[in-house]
PDB file of C-alpha atoms in Angstrom:
ATOM      1  CA  LEU A   1      13.100   6.991 -10.680  1.00  0.00           C
ATOM      2  CA  ALA A   2      15.257   8.411  -7.917  1.00  0.00           C
ATOM      3  CA  LYS A   3      18.873   7.357  -8.376  1.00  0.00           C
ATOM      4  CA  THR A   4      21.020   6.350  -5.427  1.00  0.00           C
ATOM      5  CA  THR A   5      24.771   6.668  -4.950  1.00  0.00           C
ATOM      6  CA  GLN A   6      26.730   4.699  -2.366  1.00  0.00           C
ATOM      7  CA  PRO A   7      30.410   3.910  -1.812  1.00  0.00           C
ATOM      8  CA  ILE A   8      31.442   0.815  -3.707  1.00  0.00           C
ATOM      9  CA  SER A   9      33.258  -0.710  -0.762  1.00  0.00           C
ATOM     10  CA  MET A  10      34.107  -0.186   2.903  1.00  0.00           C
ATOM     11  CA  ASP A  11      36.385  -1.933   5.366  1.00  0.00           C
ATOM     12  CA  SER A  12      35.880  -2.225   9.084  1.00  0.00           C
ATOM     13  CA  TYR A  13      37.012  -4.230  12.100  1.00  0.00           C
ATOM     14  CA  GLU A  14      35.013  -6.314  14.487  1.00  0.00           C
ATOM     15  CA  GLY A  15      33.337  -4.330  17.233  1.00  0.00           C
ATOM     16  CA  GLN A  16      33.346  -1.041  15.353  1.00  0.00           C
ATOM     17  CA  GLU A  17      30.304   0.957  14.345  1.00  0.00           C
ATOM     18  CA  VAL A  18      29.871   1.187  10.586  1.00  0.00           C
ATOM     19  CA  ASN A  19      28.034   3.987   8.845  1.00  0.00           C
ATOM     20  CA  ILE A  20      27.140   3.680   5.171  1.00  0.00           C
ATOM     21  CA  THR A  21      25.780   6.810   3.532  1.00  0.00           C
ATOM     22  CA  CYS A  22      23.566   6.832   0.466  1.00  0.00           C
ATOM     23  CA  SER A  23      22.825   9.899  -1.654  1.00  0.00           C
ATOM     24  CA  HIS A  24      19.420  10.273  -3.292  1.00  0.00           C
ATOM     25  CA  ASN A  25      19.170  13.873  -4.415  1.00  0.00           C
ATOM     26  CA  ASN A  26      16.056  13.333  -6.520  1.00  0.00           C
ATOM     27  CA  ILE A  27      13.974  11.625  -3.871  1.00  0.00           C
ATOM     28  CA  ALA A  28      10.258  12.282  -4.284  1.00  0.00           C
ATOM     29  CA  THR A  29       7.887  13.366  -1.564  1.00  0.00           C
ATOM     30  CA  ASN A  30       6.234   9.976  -1.225  1.00  0.00           C
ATOM     31  CA  ASP A  31       9.384   7.881  -1.509  1.00  0.00           C
ATOM     32  CA  TYR A  32      10.555   5.658   1.317  1.00  0.00           C
ATOM     33  CA  ILE A  33      14.187   4.697   1.895  1.00  0.00           C
ATOM     34  CA  THR A  34      14.916   1.011   2.293  1.00  0.00           C
ATOM     35  CA  TRP A  35      18.138  -0.900   2.935  1.00  0.00           C
ATOM     36  CA  TYR A  36      18.831  -4.524   2.038  1.00  0.00           C
ATOM     37  CA  GLN A  37      21.703  -6.852   2.910  1.00  0.00           C
ATOM     38  CA  GLN A  38      22.991  -9.580   0.622  1.00  0.00           C
ATOM     39  CA  PHE A  39      25.354 -12.405   1.519  1.00  0.00           C
ATOM     40  CA  PRO A  40      27.148 -14.358  -1.212  1.00  0.00           C
ATOM     41  CA  SER A  41      24.951 -16.914  -2.962  1.00  0.00           C
ATOM     42  CA  GLN A  42      21.813 -15.634  -1.235  1.00  0.00           C
ATOM     43  CA  GLY A  43      18.982 -13.292  -2.147  1.00  0.00           C
ATOM     44  CA  PRO A  44      18.893  -9.853  -0.523  1.00  0.00           C
ATOM     45  CA  ARG A  45      17.329  -9.497   2.916  1.00  0.00           C
ATOM     46  CA  PHE A  46      15.371  -6.482   4.149  1.00  0.00           C
ATOM     47  CA  ILE A  47      17.161  -4.621   6.952  1.00  0.00           C
ATOM     48  CA  ILE A  48      15.330  -1.384   7.634  1.00  0.00           C
ATOM     49  CA  GLN A  49      13.054   1.213   6.099  1.00  0.00           C
ATOM     50  CA  GLY A  50      12.316   4.835   6.943  1.00  0.00           C
ATOM     51  CA  TYR A  51      10.760   8.040   5.689  1.00  0.00           C
ATOM     52  CA  LYS A  52      12.357  10.734   7.853  1.00  0.00           C
ATOM     53  CA  THR A  53      14.405  11.341  11.010  1.00  0.00           C
ATOM     54  CA  LYS A  54      15.556   8.139  12.683  1.00  0.00           C
ATOM     55  CA  VAL A  55      14.441   4.544  12.657  1.00  0.00           C
ATOM     56  CA  THR A  56      15.959   1.827  14.809  1.00  0.00           C
ATOM     57  CA  ASN A  57      15.391  -1.905  14.942  1.00  0.00           C
ATOM     58  CA  GLU A  58      17.265  -4.857  16.399  1.00  0.00           C
ATOM     59  CA  VAL A  59      19.699  -4.916  13.488  1.00  0.00           C
ATOM     60  CA  ALA A  60      20.474  -1.329  12.540  1.00  0.00           C
ATOM     61  CA  SER A  61      19.592   2.341  12.679  1.00  0.00           C
ATOM     62  CA  LEU A  62      18.671   4.562   9.778  1.00  0.00           C
ATOM     63  CA  PHE A  63      19.312   8.292   9.930  1.00  0.00           C
ATOM     64  CA  ILE A  64      17.550  10.576   7.472  1.00  0.00           C
ATOM     65  CA  PRO A  65      18.199  14.344   7.514  1.00  0.00           C
ATOM     66  CA  ALA A  66      15.414  16.867   7.082  1.00  0.00           C
ATOM     67  CA  ASP A  67      16.021  17.361   3.354  1.00  0.00           C
ATOM     68  CA  ARG A  68      15.933  13.565   2.814  1.00  0.00           C
ATOM     69  CA  LYS A  69      18.558  13.817   0.075  1.00  0.00           C
ATOM     70  CA  SER A  70      20.713  11.273   1.824  1.00  0.00           C
ATOM     71  CA  SER A  71      20.442   8.555   4.427  1.00  0.00           C
ATOM     72  CA  THR A  72      22.907   6.714   6.639  1.00  0.00           C
ATOM     73  CA  LEU A  73      22.678   3.092   7.649  1.00  0.00           C
ATOM     74  CA  SER A  74      24.389   2.519  10.988  1.00  0.00           C
ATOM     75  CA  LEU A  75      25.474  -0.962  12.061  1.00  0.00           C
ATOM     76  CA  PRO A  76      26.534  -1.055  15.709  1.00  0.00           C
ATOM     77  CA  ARG A  77      29.478  -3.230  16.761  1.00  0.00           C
ATOM     78  CA  VAL A  78      29.857  -5.205  13.555  1.00  0.00           C
ATOM     79  CA  SER A  79      31.027  -8.793  13.501  1.00  0.00           C
ATOM     80  CA  LEU A  80      32.592 -10.914  10.778  1.00  0.00           C
ATOM     81  CA  SER A  81      29.120 -12.143   9.843  1.00  0.00           C
ATOM     82  CA  ASP A  82      28.119  -8.619   8.813  1.00  0.00           C
ATOM     83  CA  THR A  83      30.414  -8.911   5.799  1.00  0.00           C
ATOM     84  CA  ALA A  84      27.977  -8.473   2.927  1.00  0.00           C
ATOM     85  CA  VAL A  85      26.757  -6.104   0.237  1.00  0.00           C
ATOM     86  CA  TYR A  86      24.375  -3.389   1.438  1.00  0.00           C
ATOM     87  CA  TYR A  87      21.894  -1.811  -0.947  1.00  0.00           C
ATOM     88  CA  CYS A  88      20.064   1.469  -0.538  1.00  0.00           C
ATOM     89  CA  LEU A  89      16.757   1.809  -2.396  1.00  0.00           C
ATOM     90  CA  VAL A  90      14.415   4.714  -2.819  1.00  0.00           C
ATOM     91  CA  GLY A  91      10.863   4.126  -3.893  1.00  0.00           C
ATOM     92  CA  GLY A  92       7.323   3.427  -2.997  1.00  0.00           C
ATOM     93  CA  ASN A  93       3.908   3.526  -4.433  1.00  0.00           C
ATOM     94  CA  ASN A  94       4.605   6.583  -6.552  1.00  0.00           C
ATOM     95  CA  GLN A  95       7.298   4.626  -8.357  1.00  0.00           C
ATOM     96  CA  GLY A  96       4.696   2.076  -9.273  1.00  0.00           C
ATOM     97  CA  GLY A  97       6.052  -0.145  -6.553  1.00  0.00           C
ATOM     98  CA  LYS A  98       9.124  -1.034  -8.571  1.00  0.00           C
ATOM     99  CA  LEU A  99      12.274  -1.706  -6.517  1.00  0.00           C
ATOM    100  CA  ILE A 100      15.461  -0.627  -8.274  1.00  0.00           C
ATOM    101  CA  PHE A 101      18.764  -1.766  -6.781  1.00  0.00           C
ATOM    102  CA  GLY A 102      22.002   0.114  -7.350  1.00  0.00           C
ATOM    103  CA  GLN A 103      25.466  -1.432  -7.170  1.00  0.00           C
ATOM    104  CA  GLY A 104      25.486  -1.506  -3.372  1.00  0.00           C
ATOM    105  CA  THR A 105      28.306  -1.152  -0.866  1.00  0.00           C
ATOM    106  CA  GLU A 106      30.506  -4.158  -0.233  1.00  0.00           C
ATOM    107  CA  LEU A 107      31.335  -4.157   3.461  1.00  0.00           C
ATOM    108  CA  SER A 108      34.276  -6.222   4.608  1.00  0.00           C
ATOM    109  CA  VAL A 109      34.638  -6.783   8.352  1.00  0.00           C
ATOM    110  CA  LYS A 110      38.063  -7.929   9.485  1.00  0.00           C
ATOM    111  CA  PRO A 111      39.083  -9.567  12.767  1.00  0.00           C
TER     112      PRO A 111
ATOM    113  CA  GLY B   1       6.248 -22.976   2.684  1.00  0.00           C
ATOM    114  CA  ALA B   2       7.155 -19.998   4.783  1.00  0.00           C
ATOM    115  CA  GLY B   3       9.378 -18.269   2.248  1.00  0.00           C
ATOM    116  CA  VAL B   4       9.729 -17.598  -1.457  1.00  0.00           C
ATOM    117  CA  SER B   5      10.589 -20.792  -3.293  1.00  0.00           C
ATOM    118  CA  GLN B   6      12.364 -20.923  -6.633  1.00  0.00           C
ATOM    119  CA  SER B   7      12.987 -23.897  -8.864  1.00  0.00           C
ATOM    120  CA  PRO B   8      15.192 -25.265 -10.135  1.00  0.00           C
ATOM    121  CA  SER B   9      18.047 -24.069  -7.956  1.00  0.00           C
ATOM    122  CA  ASN B  10      20.485 -24.723 -10.775  1.00  0.00           C
ATOM    123  CA  LYS B  11      19.943 -25.066 -14.502  1.00  0.00           C
ATOM    124  CA  VAL B  12      22.469 -25.818 -17.209  1.00  0.00           C
ATOM    125  CA  THR B  13      21.195 -25.475 -20.732  1.00  0.00           C
ATOM    126  CA  GLU B  14      22.571 -25.421 -24.232  1.00  0.00           C
ATOM    127  CA  LYS B  15      22.668 -22.233 -26.210  1.00  0.00           C
ATOM    128  CA  GLY B  16      19.496 -21.853 -28.247  1.00  0.00           C
ATOM    129  CA  LYS B  17      17.276 -23.846 -25.904  1.00  0.00           C
ATOM    130  CA  ASP B  18      14.295 -22.395 -24.031  1.00  0.00           C
ATOM    131  CA  VAL B  19      14.185 -22.428 -20.227  1.00  0.00           C
ATOM    132  CA  GLU B  20      11.463 -21.862 -17.658  1.00  0.00           C
ATOM    133  CA  LEU B  21      12.174 -20.661 -14.149  1.00  0.00           C
ATOM    134  CA  ARG B  22       9.526 -20.946 -11.470  1.00  0.00           C
ATOM    135  CA  CYS B  23       8.762 -18.785  -8.457  1.00  0.00           C
ATOM    136  CA  ASP B  24       6.335 -19.608  -5.639  1.00  0.00           C
ATOM    137  CA  PRO B  25       5.778 -16.409  -3.655  1.00  0.00           C
ATOM    138  CA  ILE B  26       4.713 -16.114  -0.051  1.00  0.00           C
ATOM    139  CA  SER B  27       0.991 -16.744   0.212  1.00  0.00           C
ATOM    140  CA  GLY B  28      -1.027 -13.537   0.178  1.00  0.00           C
ATOM    141  CA  HIS B  29       1.712 -11.353  -1.267  1.00  0.00           C
ATOM    142  CA  THR B  30       0.348  -9.256  -4.089  1.00  0.00           C
ATOM    143  CA  ALA B  31       3.672  -7.997  -5.409  1.00  0.00           C
ATOM    144  CA  LEU B  32       6.119 -10.228  -7.249  1.00  0.00           C
ATOM    145  CA  TYR B  33       9.469  -9.206  -8.716  1.00  0.00           C
ATOM    146  CA  TRP B  34      12.051 -10.847 -10.951  1.00  0.00           C
ATOM    147  CA  TYR B  35      15.693  -9.774 -10.991  1.00  0.00           C
ATOM    148  CA  ARG B  36      18.852 -10.962 -12.662  1.00  0.00           C
ATOM    149  CA  GLN B  37      22.267 -10.870 -11.030  1.00  0.00           C
ATOM    150  CA  SER B  38      25.456 -11.554 -12.911  1.00  0.00           C
ATOM    151  CA  LEU B  39      28.597 -12.564 -11.038  1.00  0.00           C
ATOM    152  CA  GLY B  40      29.883  -9.703  -8.907  1.00  0.00           C
ATOM    153  CA  GLN B  41      27.195  -7.336 -10.098  1.00  0.00           C
ATOM    154  CA  GLY B  42      24.128  -5.698  -8.587  1.00  0.00           C
ATOM    155  CA  LEU B  43      20.530  -6.742  -9.136  1.00  0.00           C
ATOM    156  CA  GLU B  44      19.052  -5.941 -12.528  1.00  0.00           C
ATOM    157  CA  PHE B  45      15.292  -5.386 -12.440  1.00  0.00           C
ATOM    158  CA  LEU B  46      13.387  -7.491 -14.985  1.00  0.00           C
ATOM    159  CA  ILE B  47       9.658  -7.409 -14.311  1.00  0.00           C
ATOM    160  CA  TYR B  48       7.174  -6.545 -11.563  1.00  0.00           C
ATOM    161  CA  PHE B  49       3.659  -7.841 -10.948  1.00  0.00           C
ATOM    162  CA  GLN B  50       1.247  -6.091  -8.594  1.00  0.00           C
ATOM    163  CA  GLY B  51      -2.136  -7.671  -8.008  1.00  0.00           C
ATOM    164  CA  ASN B  52      -4.303  -7.665 -11.094  1.00  0.00           C
ATOM    165  CA  SER B  53      -2.558  -4.699 -12.697  1.00  0.00           C
ATOM    166  CA  ALA B  54      -0.662  -5.004 -15.936  1.00  0.00           C
ATOM    167  CA  PRO B  55       2.931  -6.030 -15.147  1.00  0.00           C
ATOM    168  CA  ASP B  56       5.795  -3.566 -15.424  1.00  0.00           C
ATOM    169  CA  LYS B  57       7.962  -5.200 -18.076  1.00  0.00           C
ATOM    170  CA  SER B  58      10.312  -2.292 -18.513  1.00  0.00           C
ATOM    171  CA  GLY B  59      13.365  -4.249 -17.352  1.00  0.00           C
ATOM    172  CA  LEU B  60      13.124  -7.200 -19.711  1.00  0.00           C
ATOM    173  CA  PRO B  61      16.316  -7.061 -21.812  1.00  0.00           C
ATOM    174  CA  SER B  62      14.850  -8.470 -25.028  1.00  0.00           C
ATOM    175  CA  ASP B  63      11.761 -10.087 -26.478  1.00  0.00           C
ATOM    176  CA  ARG B  64      13.301 -13.479 -25.709  1.00  0.00           C
ATOM    177  CA  PHE B  65      12.323 -12.861 -22.093  1.00  0.00           C
ATOM    178  CA  SER B  66       8.753 -13.138 -20.852  1.00  0.00           C
ATOM    179  CA  ALA B  67       7.010 -13.807 -17.574  1.00  0.00           C
ATOM    180  CA  GLU B  68       3.563 -14.615 -16.395  1.00  0.00           C
ATOM    181  CA  ARG B  69       1.863 -14.904 -13.065  1.00  0.00           C
ATOM    182  CA  THR B  70      -1.045 -17.290 -12.919  1.00  0.00           C
ATOM    183  CA  GLY B  71      -3.884 -16.745 -10.476  1.00  0.00           C
ATOM    184  CA  GLY B  72      -1.985 -14.023  -8.732  1.00  0.00           C
ATOM    185  CA  SER B  73       0.386 -16.573  -7.243  1.00  0.00           C
ATOM    186  CA  VAL B  74       3.011 -18.678  -9.017  1.00  0.00           C
ATOM    187  CA  SER B  75       5.160 -16.960 -11.625  1.00  0.00           C
ATOM    188  CA  THR B  76       7.188 -18.370 -14.489  1.00  0.00           C
ATOM    189  CA  LEU B  77      10.038 -16.543 -16.207  1.00  0.00           C
ATOM    190  CA  THR B  78      10.694 -17.902 -19.691  1.00  0.00           C
ATOM    191  CA  ILE B  79      13.837 -17.280 -21.687  1.00  0.00           C
ATOM    192  CA  GLN B  80      13.670 -18.362 -25.310  1.00  0.00           C
ATOM    193  CA  ARG B  81      16.662 -19.212 -27.470  1.00  0.00           C
ATOM    194  CA  THR B  82      19.079 -18.772 -24.580  1.00  0.00           C
ATOM    195  CA  GLN B  83      22.401 -17.056 -25.144  1.00  0.00           C
ATOM    196  CA  GLN B  84      25.589 -17.287 -23.115  1.00  0.00           C
ATOM    197  CA  GLU B  85      25.080 -13.739 -21.827  1.00  0.00           C
ATOM    198  CA  ASP B  86      21.869 -14.943 -20.174  1.00  0.00           C
ATOM    199  CA  SER B  87      23.974 -16.874 -17.664  1.00  0.00           C
ATOM    200  CA  ALA B  88      23.257 -15.375 -14.246  1.00  0.00           C
ATOM    201  CA  VAL B  89      21.359 -15.925 -11.030  1.00  0.00           C
ATOM    202  CA  TYR B  90      17.672 -15.159 -11.446  1.00  0.00           C
ATOM    203  CA  LEU B  91      16.049 -13.959  -8.236  1.00  0.00           C
ATOM    204  CA  CYS B  92      12.374 -13.737  -7.419  1.00  0.00           C
ATOM    205  CA  ALA B  93      10.877 -11.723  -4.578  1.00  0.00           C
ATOM    206  CA  SER B  94       7.405 -11.109  -3.224  1.00  0.00           C
ATOM    207  CA  GLY B  95       5.871  -8.552  -0.915  1.00  0.00           C
ATOM    208  CA  LEU B  96       2.729  -6.768   0.079  1.00  0.00           C
ATOM    209  CA  ASN B  97       3.892  -3.396  -1.299  1.00  0.00           C
ATOM    210  CA  ARG B  98       1.189  -1.208   0.141  1.00  0.00           C
ATOM    211  CA  GLY B  99       1.168   2.046   2.029  1.00  0.00           C
ATOM    212  CA  GLY B 100       4.750   2.732   1.057  1.00  0.00           C
ATOM    213  CA  ASN B 101       6.032  -0.483   2.595  1.00  0.00           C
ATOM    214  CA  THR B 102       8.454  -1.867   0.057  1.00  0.00           C
ATOM    215  CA  GLU B 103       9.756  -4.795   2.081  1.00  0.00           C
ATOM    216  CA  ALA B 104      10.366  -7.666  -0.289  1.00  0.00           C
ATOM    217  CA  PHE B 105      11.277 -11.256   0.526  1.00  0.00           C
ATOM    218  CA  PHE B 106      13.678 -12.965  -1.828  1.00  0.00           C
ATOM    219  CA  GLY B 107      14.074 -16.574  -2.811  1.00  0.00           C
ATOM    220  CA  GLN B 108      17.438 -18.294  -3.079  1.00  0.00           C
ATOM    221  CA  GLY B 109      17.525 -17.835  -6.822  1.00  0.00           C
ATOM    222  CA  THR B 110      18.032 -20.026  -9.864  1.00  0.00           C
ATOM    223  CA  ARG B 111      21.571 -20.179 -11.181  1.00  0.00           C
ATOM    224  CA  LEU B 112      21.332 -20.416 -14.965  1.00  0.00           C
ATOM    225  CA  THR B 113      24.333 -21.482 -16.996  1.00  0.00           C
ATOM    226  CA  VAL B 114      24.133 -21.420 -20.773  1.00  0.00           C
ATOM    227  CA  VAL B 115      26.823 -23.492 -22.454  1.00  0.00           C
TER     228      VAL B 115
END
């Protein structure tokens, strides 16, 4: 299975844009890249998924370079409520559908 | 219900006892996952069910752990002869998992404490 590497933690301030980069050097051709958000005492929540280039939804943007060996989750104008752990996952049907979570990035947003 | 439901929300058990954790997935979801999360740690994959295929049990930590999914819907995770290191939050998720879409919906988890 493709392994992912993300920073363990990041700090930011309210109103700033936050970019969290995930490395996945061994990504397979059919793999998708998915990001989840987890608040304390809650299960993870799907944020965004992409295969290549750029994907944007109402919550975030996902940038994927041509070689797909990394991806960057971009959170515009973060607020205190964006303080959470963010997980990058690589997988899809060729992985047998299994979702493997790494350690995630703990984002702390300060006032 | 609209989301994934897990029961009980909290369970305290004595070391050596067996426990059963229940997961009611979103109706129509063919994929069902179980994870374990210890305090301050990431999610540890346990087992994955997809439709009528044989489950992927590669994450089960020992033969004390087992899971079944009846009728392609409700799933039960059973831990036999519980140990203190089994204490964790057990999370269940379901999804459609087709065409590369790996969006999964998680329940609130069952917090298991073995004393």
